[in-house]
CSV table of C-alpha atoms and ligand atoms in Angstrom, one decimal:
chain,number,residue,atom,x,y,z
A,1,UNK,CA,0.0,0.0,0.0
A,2,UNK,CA,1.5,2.9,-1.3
A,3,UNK,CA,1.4,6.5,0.9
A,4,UNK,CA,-0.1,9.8,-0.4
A,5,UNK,CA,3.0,11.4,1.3
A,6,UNK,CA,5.6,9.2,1.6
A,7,UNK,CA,7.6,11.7,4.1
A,8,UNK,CA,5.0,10.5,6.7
A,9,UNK,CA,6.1,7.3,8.7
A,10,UNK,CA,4.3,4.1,9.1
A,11,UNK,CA,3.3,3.7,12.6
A,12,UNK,CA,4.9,0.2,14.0
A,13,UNK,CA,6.2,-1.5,17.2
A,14,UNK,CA,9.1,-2.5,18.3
A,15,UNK,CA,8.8,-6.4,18.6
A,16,UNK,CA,12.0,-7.2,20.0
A,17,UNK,CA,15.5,-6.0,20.9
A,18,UNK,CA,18.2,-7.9,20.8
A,19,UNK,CA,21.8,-7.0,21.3
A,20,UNK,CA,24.4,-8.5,18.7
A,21,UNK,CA,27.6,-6.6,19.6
A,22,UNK,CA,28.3,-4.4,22.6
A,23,UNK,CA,26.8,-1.5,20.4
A,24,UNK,CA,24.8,-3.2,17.7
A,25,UNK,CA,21.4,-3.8,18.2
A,26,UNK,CA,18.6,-5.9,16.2
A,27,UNK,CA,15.7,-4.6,16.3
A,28,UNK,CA,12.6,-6.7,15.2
A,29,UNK,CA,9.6,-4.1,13.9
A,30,UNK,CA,6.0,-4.8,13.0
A,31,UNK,CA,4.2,-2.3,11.1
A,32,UNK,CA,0.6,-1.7,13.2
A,33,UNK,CA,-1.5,-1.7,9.9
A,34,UNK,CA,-1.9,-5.2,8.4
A,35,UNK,CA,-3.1,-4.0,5.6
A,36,UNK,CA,0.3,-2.4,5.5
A,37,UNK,CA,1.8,-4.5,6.9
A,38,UNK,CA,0.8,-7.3,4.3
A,39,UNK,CA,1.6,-5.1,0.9
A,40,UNK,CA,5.0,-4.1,3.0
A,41,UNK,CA,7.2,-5.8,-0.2
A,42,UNK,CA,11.0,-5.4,-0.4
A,43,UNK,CA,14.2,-7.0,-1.8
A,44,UNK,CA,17.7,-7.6,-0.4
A,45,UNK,CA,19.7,-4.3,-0.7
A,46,UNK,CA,16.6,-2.0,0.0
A,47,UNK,CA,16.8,0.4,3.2
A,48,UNK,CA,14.0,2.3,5.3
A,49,UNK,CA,13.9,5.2,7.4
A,50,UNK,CA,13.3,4.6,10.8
A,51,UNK,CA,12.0,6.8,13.5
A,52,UNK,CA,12.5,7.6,17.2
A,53,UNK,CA,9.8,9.8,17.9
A,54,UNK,CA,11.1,13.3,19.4
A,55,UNK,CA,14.6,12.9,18.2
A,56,UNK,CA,14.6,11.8,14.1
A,57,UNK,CA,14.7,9.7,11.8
A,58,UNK,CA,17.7,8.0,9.7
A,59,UNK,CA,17.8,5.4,7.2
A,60,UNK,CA,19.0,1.3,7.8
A,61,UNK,CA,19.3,-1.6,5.8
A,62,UNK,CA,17.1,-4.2,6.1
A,63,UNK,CA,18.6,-7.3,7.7
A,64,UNK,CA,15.6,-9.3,6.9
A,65,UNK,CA,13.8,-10.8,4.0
A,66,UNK,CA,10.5,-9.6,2.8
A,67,UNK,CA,9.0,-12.5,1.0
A,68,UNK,CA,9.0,-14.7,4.7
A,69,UNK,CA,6.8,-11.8,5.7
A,70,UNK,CA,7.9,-11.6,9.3
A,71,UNK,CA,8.5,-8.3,11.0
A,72,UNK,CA,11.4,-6.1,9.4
A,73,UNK,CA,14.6,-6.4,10.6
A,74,UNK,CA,17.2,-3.9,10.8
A,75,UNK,CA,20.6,-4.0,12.8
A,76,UNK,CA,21.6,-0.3,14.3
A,77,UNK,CA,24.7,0.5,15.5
A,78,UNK,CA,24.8,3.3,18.2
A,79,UNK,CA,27.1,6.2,16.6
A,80,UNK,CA,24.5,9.5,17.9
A,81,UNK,CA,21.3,11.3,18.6
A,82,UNK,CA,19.2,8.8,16.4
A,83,UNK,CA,20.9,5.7,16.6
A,84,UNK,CA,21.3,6.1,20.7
A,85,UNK,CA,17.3,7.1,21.0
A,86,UNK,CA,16.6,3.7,19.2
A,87,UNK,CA,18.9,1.8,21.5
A,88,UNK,CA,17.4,3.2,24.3
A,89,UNK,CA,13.7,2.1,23.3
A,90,UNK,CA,12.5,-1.1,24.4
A,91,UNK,CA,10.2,-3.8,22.8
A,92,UNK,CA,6.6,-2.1,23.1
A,93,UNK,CA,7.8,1.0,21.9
A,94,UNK,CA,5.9,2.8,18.8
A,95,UNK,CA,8.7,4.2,16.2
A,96,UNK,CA,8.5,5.1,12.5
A,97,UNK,CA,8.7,3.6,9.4
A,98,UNK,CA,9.5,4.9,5.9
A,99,UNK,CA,10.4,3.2,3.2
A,100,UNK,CA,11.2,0.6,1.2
A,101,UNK,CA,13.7,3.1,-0.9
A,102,UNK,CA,16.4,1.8,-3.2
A,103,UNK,CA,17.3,-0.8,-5.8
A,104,UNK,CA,18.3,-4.2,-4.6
A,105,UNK,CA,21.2,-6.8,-5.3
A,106,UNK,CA,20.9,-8.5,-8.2
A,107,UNK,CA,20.1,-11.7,-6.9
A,108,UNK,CA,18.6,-13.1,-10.3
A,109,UNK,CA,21.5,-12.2,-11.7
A,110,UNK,CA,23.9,-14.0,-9.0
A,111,UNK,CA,21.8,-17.4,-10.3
A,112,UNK,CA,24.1,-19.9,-11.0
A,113,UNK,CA,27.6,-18.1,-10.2
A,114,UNK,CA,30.1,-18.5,-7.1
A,115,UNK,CA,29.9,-16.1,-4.4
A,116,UNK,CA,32.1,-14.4,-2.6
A,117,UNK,CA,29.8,-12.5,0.3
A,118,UNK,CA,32.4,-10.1,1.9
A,119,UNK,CA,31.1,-7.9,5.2
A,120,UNK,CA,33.2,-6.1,7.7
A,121,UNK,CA,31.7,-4.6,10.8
A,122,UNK,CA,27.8,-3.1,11.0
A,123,UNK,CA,28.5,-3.7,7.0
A,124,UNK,CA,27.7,-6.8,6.7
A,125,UNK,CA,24.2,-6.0,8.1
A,126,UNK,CA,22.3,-5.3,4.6
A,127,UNK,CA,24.7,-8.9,3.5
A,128,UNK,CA,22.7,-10.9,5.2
A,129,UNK,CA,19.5,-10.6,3.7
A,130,UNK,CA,21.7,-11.9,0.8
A,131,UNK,CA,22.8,-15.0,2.3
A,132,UNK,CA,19.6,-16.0,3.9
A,133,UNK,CA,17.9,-15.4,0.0
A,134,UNK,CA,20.3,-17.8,-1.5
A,135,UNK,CA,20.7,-20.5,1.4
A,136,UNK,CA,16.4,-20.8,0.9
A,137,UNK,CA,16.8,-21.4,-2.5
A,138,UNK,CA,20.8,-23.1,-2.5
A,139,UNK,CA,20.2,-25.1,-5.6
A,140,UNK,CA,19.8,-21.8,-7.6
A,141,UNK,CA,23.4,-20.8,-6.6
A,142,UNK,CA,27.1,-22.1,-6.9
A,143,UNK,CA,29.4,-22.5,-4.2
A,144,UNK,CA,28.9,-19.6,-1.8
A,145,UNK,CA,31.5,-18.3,0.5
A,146,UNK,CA,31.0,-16.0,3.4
A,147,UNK,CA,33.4,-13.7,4.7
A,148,UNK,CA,32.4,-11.9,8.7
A,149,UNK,CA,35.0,-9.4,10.4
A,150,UNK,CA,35.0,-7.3,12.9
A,151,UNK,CA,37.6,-5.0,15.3
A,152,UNK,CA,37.0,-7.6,17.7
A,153,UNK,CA,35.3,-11.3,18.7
A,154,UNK,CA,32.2,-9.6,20.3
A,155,UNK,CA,31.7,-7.4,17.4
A,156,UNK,CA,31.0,-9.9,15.1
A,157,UNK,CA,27.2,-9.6,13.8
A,158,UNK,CA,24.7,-12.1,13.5
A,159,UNK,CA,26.8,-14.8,15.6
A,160,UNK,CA,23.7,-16.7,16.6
A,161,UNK,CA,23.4,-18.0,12.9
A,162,UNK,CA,27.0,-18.7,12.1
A,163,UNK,CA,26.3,-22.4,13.2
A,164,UNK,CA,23.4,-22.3,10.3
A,165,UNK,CA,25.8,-20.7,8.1
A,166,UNK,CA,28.9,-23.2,8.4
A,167,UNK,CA,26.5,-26.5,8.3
A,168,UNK,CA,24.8,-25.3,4.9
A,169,UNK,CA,25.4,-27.3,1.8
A,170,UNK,CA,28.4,-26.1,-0.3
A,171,UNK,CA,28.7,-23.5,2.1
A,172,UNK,CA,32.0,-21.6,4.0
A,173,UNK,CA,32.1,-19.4,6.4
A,174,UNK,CA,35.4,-17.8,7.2
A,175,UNK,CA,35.6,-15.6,10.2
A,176,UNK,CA,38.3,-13.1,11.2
A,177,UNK,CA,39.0,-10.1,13.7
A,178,UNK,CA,41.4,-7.2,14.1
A,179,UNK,CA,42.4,-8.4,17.1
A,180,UNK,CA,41.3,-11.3,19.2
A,181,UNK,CA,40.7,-12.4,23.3
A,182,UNK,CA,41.9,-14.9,25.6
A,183,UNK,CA,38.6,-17.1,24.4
A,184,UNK,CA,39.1,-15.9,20.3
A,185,UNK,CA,41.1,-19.1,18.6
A,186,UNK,CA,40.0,-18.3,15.3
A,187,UNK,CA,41.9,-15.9,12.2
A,188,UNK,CA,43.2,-12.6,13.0
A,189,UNK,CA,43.7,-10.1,10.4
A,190,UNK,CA,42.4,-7.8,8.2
A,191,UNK,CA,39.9,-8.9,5.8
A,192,UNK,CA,41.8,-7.7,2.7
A,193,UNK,CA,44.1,-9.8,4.1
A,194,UNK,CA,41.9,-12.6,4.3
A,195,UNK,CA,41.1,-12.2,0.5
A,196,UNK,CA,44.4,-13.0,-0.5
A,197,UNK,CA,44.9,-15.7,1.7
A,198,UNK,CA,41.7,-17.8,0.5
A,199,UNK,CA,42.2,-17.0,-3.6
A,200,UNK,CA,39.0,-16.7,-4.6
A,201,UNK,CA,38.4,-17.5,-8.3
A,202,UNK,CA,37.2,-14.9,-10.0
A,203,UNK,CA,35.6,-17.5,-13.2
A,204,UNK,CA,32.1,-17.6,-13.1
A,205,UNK,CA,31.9,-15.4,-9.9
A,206,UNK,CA,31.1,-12.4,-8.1
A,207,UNK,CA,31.6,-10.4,-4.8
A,208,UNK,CA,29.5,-9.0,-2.4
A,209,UNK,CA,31.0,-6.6,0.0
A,210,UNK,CA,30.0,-4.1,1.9
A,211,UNK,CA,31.8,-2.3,5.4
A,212,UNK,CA,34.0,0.7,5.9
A,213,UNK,CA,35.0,2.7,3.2
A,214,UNK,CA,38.7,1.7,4.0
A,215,UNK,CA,38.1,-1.8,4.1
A,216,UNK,CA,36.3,-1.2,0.7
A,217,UNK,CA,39.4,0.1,-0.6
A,218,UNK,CA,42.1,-2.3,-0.2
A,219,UNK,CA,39.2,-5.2,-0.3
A,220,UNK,CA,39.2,-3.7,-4.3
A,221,UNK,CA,42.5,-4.0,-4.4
A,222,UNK,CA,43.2,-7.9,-3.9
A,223,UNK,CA,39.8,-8.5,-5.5
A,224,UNK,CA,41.8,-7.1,-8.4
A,225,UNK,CA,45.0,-9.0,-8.2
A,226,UNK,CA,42.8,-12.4,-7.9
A,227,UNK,CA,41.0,-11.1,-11.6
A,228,UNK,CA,37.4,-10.0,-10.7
A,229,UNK,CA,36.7,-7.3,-12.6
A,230,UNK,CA,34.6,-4.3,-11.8
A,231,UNK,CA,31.2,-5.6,-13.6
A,232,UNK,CA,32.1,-9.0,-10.9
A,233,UNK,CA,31.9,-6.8,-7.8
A,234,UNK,CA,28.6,-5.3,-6.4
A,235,UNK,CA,28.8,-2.8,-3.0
A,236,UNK,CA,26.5,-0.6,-1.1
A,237,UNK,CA,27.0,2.8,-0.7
A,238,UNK,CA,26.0,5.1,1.9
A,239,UNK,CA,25.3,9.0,2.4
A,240,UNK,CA,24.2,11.7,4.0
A,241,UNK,CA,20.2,11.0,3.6
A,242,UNK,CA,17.4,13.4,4.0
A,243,UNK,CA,14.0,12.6,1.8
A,244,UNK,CA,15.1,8.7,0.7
A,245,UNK,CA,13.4,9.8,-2.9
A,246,UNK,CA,15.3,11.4,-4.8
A,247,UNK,CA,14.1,15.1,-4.1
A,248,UNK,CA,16.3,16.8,-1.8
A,249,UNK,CA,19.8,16.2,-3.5
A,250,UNK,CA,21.2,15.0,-0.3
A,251,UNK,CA,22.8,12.2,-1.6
A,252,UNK,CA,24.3,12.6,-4.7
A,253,UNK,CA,26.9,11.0,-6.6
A,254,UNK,CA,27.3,12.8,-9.9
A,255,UNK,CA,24.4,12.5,-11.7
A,256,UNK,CA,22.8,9.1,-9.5
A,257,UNK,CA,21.3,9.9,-6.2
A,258,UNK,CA,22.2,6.6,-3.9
A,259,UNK,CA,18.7,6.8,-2.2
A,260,UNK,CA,17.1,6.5,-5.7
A,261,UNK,CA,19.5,4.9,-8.2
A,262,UNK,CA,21.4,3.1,-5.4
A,263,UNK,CA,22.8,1.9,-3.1
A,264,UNK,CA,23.9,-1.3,-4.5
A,265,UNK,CA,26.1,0.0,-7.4
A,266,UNK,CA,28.6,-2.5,-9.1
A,267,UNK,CA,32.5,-1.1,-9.5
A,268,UNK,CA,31.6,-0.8,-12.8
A,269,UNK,CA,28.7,1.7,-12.3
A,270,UNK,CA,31.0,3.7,-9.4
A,271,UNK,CA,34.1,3.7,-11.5
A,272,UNK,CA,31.7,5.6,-14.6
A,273,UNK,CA,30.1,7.8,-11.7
A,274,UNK,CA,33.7,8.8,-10.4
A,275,UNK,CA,35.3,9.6,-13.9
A,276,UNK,CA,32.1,12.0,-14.6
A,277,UNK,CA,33.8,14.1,-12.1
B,1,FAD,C1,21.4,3.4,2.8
B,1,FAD,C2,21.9,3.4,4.2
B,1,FAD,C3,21.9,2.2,4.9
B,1,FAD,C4,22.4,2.2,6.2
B,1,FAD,N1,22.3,1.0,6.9
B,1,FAD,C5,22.7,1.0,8.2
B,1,FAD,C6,22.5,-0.2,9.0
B,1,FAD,O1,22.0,-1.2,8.5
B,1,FAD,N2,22.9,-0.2,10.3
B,1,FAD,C7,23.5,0.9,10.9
B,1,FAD,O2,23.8,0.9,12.0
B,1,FAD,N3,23.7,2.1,10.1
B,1,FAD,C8,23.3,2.1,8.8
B,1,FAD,N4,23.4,3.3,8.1
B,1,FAD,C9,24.1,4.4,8.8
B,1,FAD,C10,23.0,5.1,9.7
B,1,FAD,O3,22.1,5.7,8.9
B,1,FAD,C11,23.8,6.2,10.5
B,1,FAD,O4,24.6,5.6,11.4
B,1,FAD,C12,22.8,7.1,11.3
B,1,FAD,O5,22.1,7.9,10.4
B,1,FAD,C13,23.5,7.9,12.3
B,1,FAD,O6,22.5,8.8,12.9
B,1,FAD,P1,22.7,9.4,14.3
B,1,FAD,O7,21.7,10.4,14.5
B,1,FAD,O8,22.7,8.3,15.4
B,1,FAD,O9,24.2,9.9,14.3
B,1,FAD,P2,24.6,11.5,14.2
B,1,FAD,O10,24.2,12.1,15.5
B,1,FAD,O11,24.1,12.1,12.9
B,1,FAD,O12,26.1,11.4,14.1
B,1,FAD,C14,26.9,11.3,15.3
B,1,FAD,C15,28.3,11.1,14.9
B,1,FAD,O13,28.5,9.8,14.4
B,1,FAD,C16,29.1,9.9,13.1
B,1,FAD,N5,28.5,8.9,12.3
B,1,FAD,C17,27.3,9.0,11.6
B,1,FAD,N6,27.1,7.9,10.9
B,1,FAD,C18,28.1,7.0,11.2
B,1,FAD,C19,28.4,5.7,10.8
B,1,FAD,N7,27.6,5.0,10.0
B,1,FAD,N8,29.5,5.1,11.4
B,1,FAD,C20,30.3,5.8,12.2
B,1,FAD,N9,30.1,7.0,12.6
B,1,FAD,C21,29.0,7.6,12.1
B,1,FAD,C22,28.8,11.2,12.6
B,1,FAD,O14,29.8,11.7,11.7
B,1,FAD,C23,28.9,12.0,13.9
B,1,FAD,O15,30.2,12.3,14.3
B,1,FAD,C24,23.0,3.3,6.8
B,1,FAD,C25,23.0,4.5,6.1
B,1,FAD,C26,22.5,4.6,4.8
B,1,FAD,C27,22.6,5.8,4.0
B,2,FES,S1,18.2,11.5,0.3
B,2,FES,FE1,17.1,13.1,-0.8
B,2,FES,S2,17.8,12.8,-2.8
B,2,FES,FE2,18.7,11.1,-1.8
């Protein structure tokens, strides 16, 4: 069900809280309307705007998948005003909702190819959307390969399904951290790192990642030296947001506005955005 004015927020109600990290929270959201709540339709990749009623509103990835039709997911780390009001609600609380906004990962496209699902940090929260999509329909997909890191062990997102993860069929899951604890006997070191070390074929693939902009950067890099080339490698991008439609200008990226056109962009796409410069 589509809004007259879609700068005014669904009502919902925060189902559940549940702490993933030290500082990331997953927040479990059910829109009050069921009649909007049942036309409420949305892809890996897409983002809404959530509210905390007296303070704002920003925009988060959802972490969950629409077609199960359970209540949206998103995972919000606490960096200011917004993001602590939200941490500070608990389950019973009314917020916001606007949205869906953006395009989506390409997952019909990802049919039939390797993947390489790369997330560092609160980055890897719009990823996994993308990895429960594909481990529902597995045969679709090649082999899949998942790639977590984090600063530390306890930041590691979405450890409750790692188990689920690891046991799929034709499934890995690598995990490493910046620097580990007395219980951490798993990898340490820096995912670009990691890259190299596993040698990820680049024939008949591509890679997902998604985290800080300097883990982007020299995640490129060895993605590069193993031969994926730009058209093989699909990210999100973030921005400063305002509207989420395109209007305000906010979040532009030469001529593409990453609410609107974005924010899953392949290489290829940010590489033609960046020479318009
Ligand atoms: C399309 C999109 C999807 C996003 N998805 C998610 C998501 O799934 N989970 C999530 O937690 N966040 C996500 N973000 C980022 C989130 O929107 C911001 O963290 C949030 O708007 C910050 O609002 P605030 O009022 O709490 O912080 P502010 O009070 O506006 O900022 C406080 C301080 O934090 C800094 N800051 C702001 N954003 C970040 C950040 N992301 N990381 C580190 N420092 C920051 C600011 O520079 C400032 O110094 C997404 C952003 C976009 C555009
Ligand atoms: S947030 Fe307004 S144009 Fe993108």
């Amino acid at each position: 069900m589509k809004r007259d004015n879609p700068l005014l927020p669904y009502l919902a109600t925060l189902d559940e809280v549940v702490d993933l990290t030290p500082d990331v929270k997953l927040f479990r959201i059910e829109l009050n309307d069921p009649e909007v709540r049942e036309s409420f339709d949305y892809q890996p990749g897409q983002f809404v705007f959530v509210s905390a009623f007296g303070t704002g509103e920003s925009p988060f990835g959802l972490t969950s998948v629409g077609y199960r039709k359970g209540p949206l997911e998103v995972a919000v780390r606490r960096v200011g005003t917004v993001t602590g009001s939200l941490h500070d609600l608990e389950p019973g609380a009314i917020v916001g909702v606007r949205g869906p906004f953006g395009n989506h990962f390409p997952l019909d496209e990802f049919k039939g190819k390797d993947l390489f699902i790369i997330g560092g940090g609160i980055g890897f929260a719009p990823l996994r959307p993308v990895i429960t999509s594909i481990l529902d329909h597995r045969e679709d997909y090649g082999e899949l390969t998942i790639l977590n890191g984090a600063r530390t062990p306890s930041d590691l997102v979405f450890a409750p399904e790692f188990d689920s993860w690891a046991a799929a069929p034709r499934t890995k899951l690598e995990l490493t951290v910046d620097a580990g604890d007395e219980s951490w006997t798993g990898r340490v070191a820096l995912i670009p790192r990691v890259v190299a070390e596993l040698g990820f074929s680049p024939e008949n693939a591509i890679a997902v990642i998604c985290g800080p902009p300097i883990m982007i950067h020299f995640t490129l890099i060895e993605l590069k030296k193993l031969g994926f080339a730009d058209s093989q490698i699909v990210t999100t991008l973030e921005g400063k947001m305002k509207c989420g439609l395109g209007k305000c200008a906010r979040c532009n990226v030469g001529e593409k506005y990453i609410c609107r056109d974005g924010p899953v962009f392949t290489m290829e796409q940010i590489s033609q955005l960046i020479e318009q410069f």
